[in-house]
């Protein structure tokens, strides 16, 4: 090595590549108030759209009279289903193979449903006009319970489907039934369960909640009639998919549609779907010829766009007397609301719920899911989750605890006894997945040691004694979880949305002076892609991350991709980035060899340069190679240094983690105080530890909210009871505990850099950890299971029902 | 409905405009004056994304009428620091990863600015209590708290050095 | 969420505010901090034709402590209550309670007058004022009158204040002895699931004075005279506290809402009152 060349480690550090806690490049604009979110957009002549929404959960619309509304100065139009019908846009396809009313067509099916769209000069006039649209409703019987919805005399909710007993996912057996989805071996599982030493059985309900990003959904649609181009800026987690869907349903050629996701104020699954507001804005812009903005308010967001969960999971888990699990049986009643608008891959109407065997080697399993219509908002999105994985993790982690109770065994020991062992990977699960890699026991041992599990159990027992002596009214709960996620959807052979394979993409251009731009089909909503994807690339191509611009979210410039949700960006787009980088490097190698006048095979990669083997003083840096690619005529090589990669992952990735929550529960008030939370995550190769930690803190806090109080609750008439942030629980800094984070690293064997994704792990693992802690506090008093959310009164009720109030 | 003359000072600049009395301060700032740092998150004064500093108090601009704000002196995130010089809080939020999607950030920093005026050397508990009017869905607050404590330390060190 | 239109008035004297209120009658509403009224207007659950902003009336501001009498102007903010050293020494329960109202931003603009006058049973200060036996001074065009906080609340959002009157100030005596404001809520920013304001004075080991009021457990705040009576003369022993809690439970009438069912609220009310009594007694 010549004297001028700094050592390898120094050069590698300067790149700020993989493993660097690089500060985020996004933060400069956000900290200065210069983010560019959709409601920040302002255009000449722009109009504002606002919805008239149904106050009823189920009603026939007898008439709509917009005369008074139209008479207000500044009101441009009031659209109803009748106006959209000639364009065939009064209904739209959902991502789940169903269809959904854009504007109420004859009836409404949930409270808050879109009935008419007012277009006015500004949002104040629009709101005034909304008040004046007169809708005559005839109330119909309401069904909010998915079990009652399946009674033979239940009201018909979807009259449009009457008589149609073949749905998008197979036969329907009732007028409010959507699909049945089965996995595993039913007969074998029932035989195992029927003859097992021990069977624990429980109905585990994961309540209805909502992703509730701080920024609500919205868009600006702008039809340029001169050029025939439609541009839509919006809160889209999957801009390319929106473009294709918009083209298919509007008939506008896809090249004439440009979808742009500007900065997005959090998504968490809320911004994957296509909403009536987008369609109405597009139509309104086509009709008026000027840009039309629609931004929902918080109440509309909670009532109408994309709820999550609402899964009734009936489970049976079978084991030998000494705690070896032999079988798992599960039946889910899935409440999808009025339209099936889940955003799952097409072949998975219950998402990846069949990961519900979790971290355990369960030889036999069976799962059936029935989707049901009710008079509630549509959705069923993956709220910080990879398609029903949070439901699955919650289910298995509750069932394990319930089994441990039945076996009178320590739940930590029961888990350890049944882990899939390191040497079993790749592991074929009974419900159809091939787990890529894992080392559960190591993570588990590390977690239990870190929290002094034995000591905690002793302290808990002492507290119970003190409680029984009347010295305290607070119990200690220790919530354990070992979760396994399935993320990175996914292989095109089994994952598509509306026929679009779930690959992702990256296109890289190296500039002559050795800096670069990378464009991806994903879109960050806070994950920091502009920071981390540059790091992946820096390590691959030896250009400092600081010299790489990452651009996402504009369908006119980015290569096609399926977007950001389900922790898929790192596993899929991150892989595409690495692969595109490798193409760059392969070409760079040829250029370097040419410049160094040696054979291609005689140079080798060295952090940021190619070096002649055995002659380290002879090298070409990437900076030199980049310039050469633009000014040297290299025989047989095209000028320039660019590459694009469309990455179709061979498998999903399977991040995992071990969480421990220590909670003090006040038996009298139902208040719960999180005393300690330890989170060990294994997401494979760690790209940016600072960002990983931030993701874990945030995901845990969303888990805290869900487990401890956050719900979309309905009364019997289908009225939403939790429509504002007064009642919809989002914890503040005061209720949120301090988290201790930790990690192990088990790389994914099939991912180019071994990364697995982390964004959703803390939510998937956090919810059972918090919930198990509540249950565990009352374990010695006979509690088996109770439903979330564990808000004060429900915890109080546990104590009350157990006779702890004297 | 008739409009009224509103005179406000925003980030040191006097502004005169005609607005309906019912217009919310947040809309006056964002739509009339192009000050889009503060955001609307919840509409009901729970989330604090719209926080601005008004006459030396942290207020939620979604719950103040333009008419009420007439005559007020308002500072938003844009007024705390910019490309020519960041406020220490802006630097520390970046340094300690105190933000992710960025939507709550302007309100957070503007609120933290006032908190540190009142409690220059806060404990972690005081920061958590003093920031409880601002919701964040991404960070779990841990790094926000860390950033504010770090900013307080920096500001105090600078003050001491100056004395 | 966009409010309807209104005409705006910003009078600089109580007299002028009263004239505007009289002129527009039902259509007019006085606004203080506005953090109860504005959300209602944005939800279009309150329709206001004329909004009378009291912020410019200097007479409505300020905290005065004269001997053992405290007078607080209606437009004094909760943040000002919290940061007043004089008040912290004359009636520290005010600071303790005010810190538990809503969140910091709301306390900067939320006023004592708005909090006690709008009749929202969820507000914290009405119960506290009953506990303190505060007097409200109401100004009308015919002069002022005083109404005891204990007589002021009739039902949710219905009070003894006439539509054309303005609450100008609140008067109460400095406290001696122990105090506690105990509140259970789901999170910062929430109204109380149950809250208790308690004042206790002791003569030796004997309770010589007690006052108790409960919040958000009925459609008005509930001053519990019988509960206080159960404590006075006792040594604040368990039996006396049990009797006070039992008496309190006789007088509250909680309703089920998202915070929980009636049975839970009754239970929590008892626990909260017990804690408040114990804390107040420990400070007496």
PDB file of C-alpha atoms in Angstrom, chain A residues 488-647:
ATOM      1  CA  UNK A 488     -40.194  -8.693   3.010  1.00  0.00           C
ATOM      2  CA  UNK A 489     -43.122  -9.548   0.770  1.00  0.00           C
ATOM      3  CA  UNK A 490     -42.247 -10.936  -1.345  1.00  0.00           C
ATOM      4  CA  UNK A 491     -41.337 -13.573  -3.871  1.00  0.00           C
ATOM      5  CA  UNK A 492     -43.292 -12.919  -7.065  1.00  0.00           C
ATOM      6  CA  UNK A 493     -44.165 -16.615  -7.276  1.00  0.00           C
ATOM      7  CA  UNK A 494     -46.568 -16.222  -4.370  1.00  0.00           C
ATOM      8  CA  UNK A 495     -46.864 -12.502  -3.635  1.00  0.00           C
ATOM      9  CA  UNK A 496     -48.703 -10.002  -5.767  1.00  0.00           C
ATOM     10  CA  UNK A 497     -51.173  -7.186  -5.276  1.00  0.00           C
ATOM     11  CA  UNK A 498     -53.775  -6.951  -8.020  1.00  0.00           C
ATOM     12  CA  UNK A 499     -51.473  -9.044 -10.181  1.00  0.00           C
ATOM     13  CA  UNK A 500     -48.436  -6.844  -9.580  1.00  0.00           C
ATOM     14  CA  UNK A 501     -45.557  -8.964  -8.329  1.00  0.00           C
ATOM     15  CA  UNK A 502     -44.098  -7.737  -5.077  1.00  0.00           C
ATOM     16  CA  UNK A 503     -40.524  -7.251  -6.241  1.00  0.00           C
ATOM     17  CA  UNK A 504     -38.821  -3.927  -5.713  1.00  0.00           C
ATOM     18  CA  UNK A 505     -36.298  -1.897  -7.565  1.00  0.00           C
ATOM     19  CA  UNK A 506     -33.338   0.432  -7.524  1.00  0.00           C
ATOM     20  CA  UNK A 507     -31.727   2.454 -10.258  1.00  0.00           C
ATOM     21  CA  UNK A 508     -28.309   3.979  -9.746  1.00  0.00           C
ATOM     22  CA  UNK A 509     -26.481   6.617 -11.736  1.00  0.00           C
ATOM     23  CA  UNK A 510     -22.891   7.466 -10.910  1.00  0.00           C
ATOM     24  CA  UNK A 511     -21.997  11.018 -11.842  1.00  0.00           C
ATOM     25  CA  UNK A 512     -18.655  11.819 -13.523  1.00  0.00           C
ATOM     26  CA  UNK A 513     -17.179  13.326 -10.363  1.00  0.00           C
ATOM     27  CA  UNK A 514     -17.904  10.227  -8.361  1.00  0.00           C
ATOM     28  CA  UNK A 515     -21.112  11.068  -6.592  1.00  0.00           C
ATOM     29  CA  UNK A 516     -24.383   9.273  -7.290  1.00  0.00           C
ATOM     30  CA  UNK A 517     -28.143   9.228  -7.293  1.00  0.00           C
ATOM     31  CA  UNK A 518     -30.200   6.158  -6.455  1.00  0.00           C
ATOM     32  CA  UNK A 519     -33.899   5.960  -7.156  1.00  0.00           C
ATOM     33  CA  UNK A 520     -36.189   3.381  -5.597  1.00  0.00           C
ATOM     34  CA  UNK A 521     -39.737   2.142  -5.869  1.00  0.00           C
ATOM     35  CA  UNK A 522     -40.260   2.503  -2.143  1.00  0.00           C
ATOM     36  CA  UNK A 523     -41.201   5.605  -0.142  1.00  0.00           C
ATOM     37  CA  UNK A 524     -40.042   6.583   3.308  1.00  0.00           C
ATOM     38  CA  UNK A 525     -42.583   7.745   5.866  1.00  0.00           C
ATOM     39  CA  UNK A 526     -40.031   8.375   8.550  1.00  0.00           C
ATOM     40  CA  UNK A 527     -37.870   5.267   8.206  1.00  0.00           C
ATOM     41  CA  UNK A 528     -34.941   7.273   6.901  1.00  0.00           C
ATOM     42  CA  UNK A 529     -34.447   5.564   3.536  1.00  0.00           C
ATOM     43  CA  UNK A 530     -32.449   8.481   2.154  1.00  0.00           C
ATOM     44  CA  UNK A 531     -29.945   7.777   4.905  1.00  0.00           C
ATOM     45  CA  UNK A 532     -29.859   3.973   5.044  1.00  0.00           C
ATOM     46  CA  UNK A 533     -30.116   3.063   1.364  1.00  0.00           C
ATOM     47  CA  UNK A 534     -27.149   5.339   0.731  1.00  0.00           C
ATOM     48  CA  UNK A 535     -25.301   3.357   3.403  1.00  0.00           C
ATOM     49  CA  UNK A 536     -26.022   0.045   1.693  1.00  0.00           C
ATOM     50  CA  UNK A 537     -24.766   1.501  -1.537  1.00  0.00           C
ATOM     51  CA  UNK A 538     -21.715   3.103   0.039  1.00  0.00           C
ATOM     52  CA  UNK A 539     -20.524  -0.297   1.218  1.00  0.00           C
ATOM     53  CA  UNK A 540     -21.264  -1.866  -2.152  1.00  0.00           C
ATOM     54  CA  UNK A 541     -19.673   0.706  -4.451  1.00  0.00           C
ATOM     55  CA  UNK A 542     -17.190   2.529  -2.275  1.00  0.00           C
ATOM     56  CA  UNK A 543     -18.702   5.969  -2.697  1.00  0.00           C
ATOM     57  CA  UNK A 544     -19.309   7.830   0.571  1.00  0.00           C
ATOM     58  CA  UNK A 545     -22.954   7.757   1.659  1.00  0.00           C
ATOM     59  CA  UNK A 546     -22.756  11.535   1.934  1.00  0.00           C
ATOM     60  CA  UNK A 547     -22.157  11.680  -1.826  1.00  0.00           C
ATOM     61  CA  UNK A 548     -25.245   9.639  -2.695  1.00  0.00           C
ATOM     62  CA  UNK A 549     -28.685  11.129  -3.162  1.00  0.00           C
ATOM     63  CA  UNK A 550     -31.578   8.756  -2.623  1.00  0.00           C
ATOM     64  CA  UNK A 551     -34.816   9.665  -4.315  1.00  0.00           C
ATOM     65  CA  UNK A 552     -38.176   7.949  -3.976  1.00  0.00           C
ATOM     66  CA  UNK A 553     -41.822   8.554  -4.518  1.00  0.00           C
ATOM     67  CA  UNK A 554     -42.099   9.989  -8.046  1.00  0.00           C
ATOM     68  CA  UNK A 555     -43.448   7.472 -10.544  1.00  0.00           C
ATOM     69  CA  UNK A 556     -42.077   9.474 -13.470  1.00  0.00           C
ATOM     70  CA  UNK A 557     -38.523   9.061 -12.271  1.00  0.00           C
ATOM     71  CA  UNK A 558     -38.367   6.052  -9.940  1.00  0.00           C
ATOM     72  CA  UNK A 559     -38.272   2.498 -11.234  1.00  0.00           C
ATOM     73  CA  UNK A 560     -41.408   0.436 -10.608  1.00  0.00           C
ATOM     74  CA  UNK A 561     -41.762  -0.874  -7.084  1.00  0.00           C
ATOM     75  CA  UNK A 562     -44.499  -1.934  -4.738  1.00  0.00           C
ATOM     76  CA  UNK A 563     -43.810   0.593  -2.010  1.00  0.00           C
ATOM     77  CA  UNK A 564     -43.129   0.700   1.678  1.00  0.00           C
ATOM     78  CA  UNK A 565     -45.161  -1.310   4.171  1.00  0.00           C
ATOM     79  CA  UNK A 566     -44.872  -4.705   5.813  1.00  0.00           C
ATOM     80  CA  UNK A 567     -41.194  -4.110   6.652  1.00  0.00           C
ATOM     81  CA  UNK A 568     -40.473  -4.830   3.001  1.00  0.00           C
ATOM     82  CA  UNK A 569     -38.182  -1.928   2.122  1.00  0.00           C
ATOM     83  CA  UNK A 570     -34.941  -3.284   3.538  1.00  0.00           C
ATOM     84  CA  UNK A 571     -35.551  -6.928   2.608  1.00  0.00           C
ATOM     85  CA  UNK A 572     -36.665  -6.161  -0.943  1.00  0.00           C
ATOM     86  CA  UNK A 573     -35.637  -2.650  -2.025  1.00  0.00           C
ATOM     87  CA  UNK A 574     -32.532  -2.835   0.154  1.00  0.00           C
ATOM     88  CA  UNK A 575     -31.596  -6.009  -1.687  1.00  0.00           C
ATOM     89  CA  UNK A 576     -32.312  -4.351  -5.031  1.00  0.00           C
ATOM     90  CA  UNK A 577     -30.001  -1.527  -3.993  1.00  0.00           C
ATOM     91  CA  UNK A 578     -27.198  -3.925  -3.145  1.00  0.00           C
ATOM     92  CA  UNK A 579     -27.708  -5.863  -6.389  1.00  0.00           C
ATOM     93  CA  UNK A 580     -27.717  -2.706  -8.517  1.00  0.00           C
ATOM     94  CA  UNK A 581     -24.581  -1.649  -6.675  1.00  0.00           C
ATOM     95  CA  UNK A 582     -22.962  -4.947  -7.571  1.00  0.00           C
ATOM     96  CA  UNK A 583     -23.750  -4.357 -11.236  1.00  0.00           C
ATOM     97  CA  UNK A 584     -22.029  -0.993 -10.954  1.00  0.00           C
ATOM     98  CA  UNK A 585     -19.072  -2.592  -9.303  1.00  0.00           C
ATOM     99  CA  UNK A 586     -18.809  -5.277 -11.969  1.00  0.00           C
ATOM    100  CA  UNK A 587     -18.599  -2.646 -14.668  1.00  0.00           C
ATOM    101  CA  UNK A 588     -16.224  -0.576 -12.566  1.00  0.00           C
ATOM    102  CA  UNK A 589     -13.972  -3.593 -12.322  1.00  0.00           C
ATOM    103  CA  UNK A 590     -13.703  -3.787 -16.108  1.00  0.00           C
ATOM    104  CA  UNK A 591     -12.926  -0.096 -16.336  1.00  0.00           C
ATOM    105  CA  UNK A 592     -10.350  -0.302 -13.568  1.00  0.00           C
ATOM    106  CA  UNK A 593      -8.643  -3.259 -15.185  1.00  0.00           C
ATOM    107  CA  UNK A 594      -8.530  -1.440 -18.486  1.00  0.00           C
ATOM    108  CA  UNK A 595      -7.065   1.675 -16.902  1.00  0.00           C
ATOM    109  CA  UNK A 596      -4.525  -0.383 -14.966  1.00  0.00           C
ATOM    110  CA  UNK A 597      -3.741  -2.402 -18.050  1.00  0.00           C
ATOM    111  CA  UNK A 598      -4.362  -5.761 -16.443  1.00  0.00           C
ATOM    112  CA  UNK A 599      -6.920  -8.469 -16.919  1.00  0.00           C
ATOM    113  CA  UNK A 600     -10.289  -8.056 -15.164  1.00  0.00           C
ATOM    114  CA  UNK A 601      -9.464 -10.992 -12.923  1.00  0.00           C
ATOM    115  CA  UNK A 602      -6.216  -9.399 -11.827  1.00  0.00           C
ATOM    116  CA  UNK A 603      -7.867  -6.608  -9.868  1.00  0.00           C
ATOM    117  CA  UNK A 604      -9.648  -6.993  -6.561  1.00  0.00           C
ATOM    118  CA  UNK A 605     -12.071  -4.837  -4.605  1.00  0.00           C
ATOM    119  CA  UNK A 606     -10.675  -2.907  -1.667  1.00  0.00           C
ATOM    120  CA  UNK A 607     -13.310  -0.802   0.138  1.00  0.00           C
ATOM    121  CA  UNK A 608     -13.451   2.106  -2.288  1.00  0.00           C
ATOM    122  CA  UNK A 609     -11.185   1.043  -5.135  1.00  0.00           C
ATOM    123  CA  UNK A 610      -9.917  -1.741  -7.311  1.00  0.00           C
ATOM    124  CA  UNK A 611      -6.364  -2.815  -6.621  1.00  0.00           C
ATOM    125  CA  UNK A 612      -4.058  -4.905  -8.738  1.00  0.00           C
ATOM    126  CA  UNK A 613      -3.633  -8.207  -6.978  1.00  0.00           C
ATOM    127  CA  UNK A 614      -0.230  -8.373  -5.370  1.00  0.00           C
ATOM    128  CA  UNK A 615       0.520  -4.740  -6.215  1.00  0.00           C
ATOM    129  CA  UNK A 616      -1.436  -2.634  -3.758  1.00  0.00           C
ATOM    130  CA  UNK A 617       0.222   0.567  -4.899  1.00  0.00           C
ATOM    131  CA  UNK A 618      -1.530   0.163  -8.246  1.00  0.00           C
ATOM    132  CA  UNK A 619      -5.218   0.992  -7.915  1.00  0.00           C
ATOM    133  CA  UNK A 620      -8.083   3.036  -9.277  1.00  0.00           C
ATOM    134  CA  UNK A 621     -10.536   4.599  -6.868  1.00  0.00           C
ATOM    135  CA  UNK A 622     -14.239   4.623  -7.621  1.00  0.00           C
ATOM    136  CA  UNK A 623     -13.969   8.364  -8.089  1.00  0.00           C
ATOM    137  CA  UNK A 624     -11.370   7.842 -10.805  1.00  0.00           C
ATOM    138  CA  UNK A 625     -13.339   5.013 -12.357  1.00  0.00           C
ATOM    139  CA  UNK A 626     -16.486   7.128 -12.416  1.00  0.00           C
ATOM    140  CA  UNK A 627     -14.771   9.885 -14.334  1.00  0.00           C
ATOM    141  CA  UNK A 628     -13.135   7.432 -16.679  1.00  0.00           C
ATOM    142  CA  UNK A 629     -16.481   5.887 -17.493  1.00  0.00           C
ATOM    143  CA  UNK A 630     -17.503   9.232 -18.938  1.00  0.00           C
ATOM    144  CA  UNK A 631     -14.350  10.166 -20.815  1.00  0.00           C
ATOM    145  CA  UNK A 632     -12.545   7.040 -21.880  1.00  0.00           C
ATOM    146  CA  UNK A 633     -13.480   4.974 -24.849  1.00  0.00           C
ATOM    147  CA  UNK A 634     -13.101   1.536 -23.347  1.00  0.00           C
ATOM    148  CA  UNK A 635     -13.350  -1.213 -25.914  1.00  0.00           C
ATOM    149  CA  UNK A 636     -16.521  -3.249 -25.548  1.00  0.00           C
ATOM    150  CA  UNK A 637     -17.867  -1.115 -22.731  1.00  0.00           C
ATOM    151  CA  UNK A 638     -20.684   1.428 -23.018  1.00  0.00           C
ATOM    152  CA  UNK A 639     -19.914   4.862 -21.629  1.00  0.00           C
ATOM    153  CA  UNK A 640     -21.422   5.865 -18.297  1.00  0.00           C
ATOM    154  CA  UNK A 641     -21.855   4.044 -15.046  1.00  0.00           C
ATOM    155  CA  UNK A 642     -25.450   3.160 -14.354  1.00  0.00           C
ATOM    156  CA  UNK A 643     -27.439   0.150 -13.300  1.00  0.00           C
ATOM    157  CA  UNK A 644     -30.917  -0.894 -12.419  1.00  0.00           C
ATOM    158  CA  UNK A 645     -32.022  -3.918 -10.467  1.00  0.00           C
ATOM    159  CA  UNK A 646     -35.449  -5.426 -10.051  1.00  0.00           C
ATOM    160  CA  UNK A 647     -35.146  -7.739  -7.106  1.00  0.00           C
TER     161      UNK A 647
END
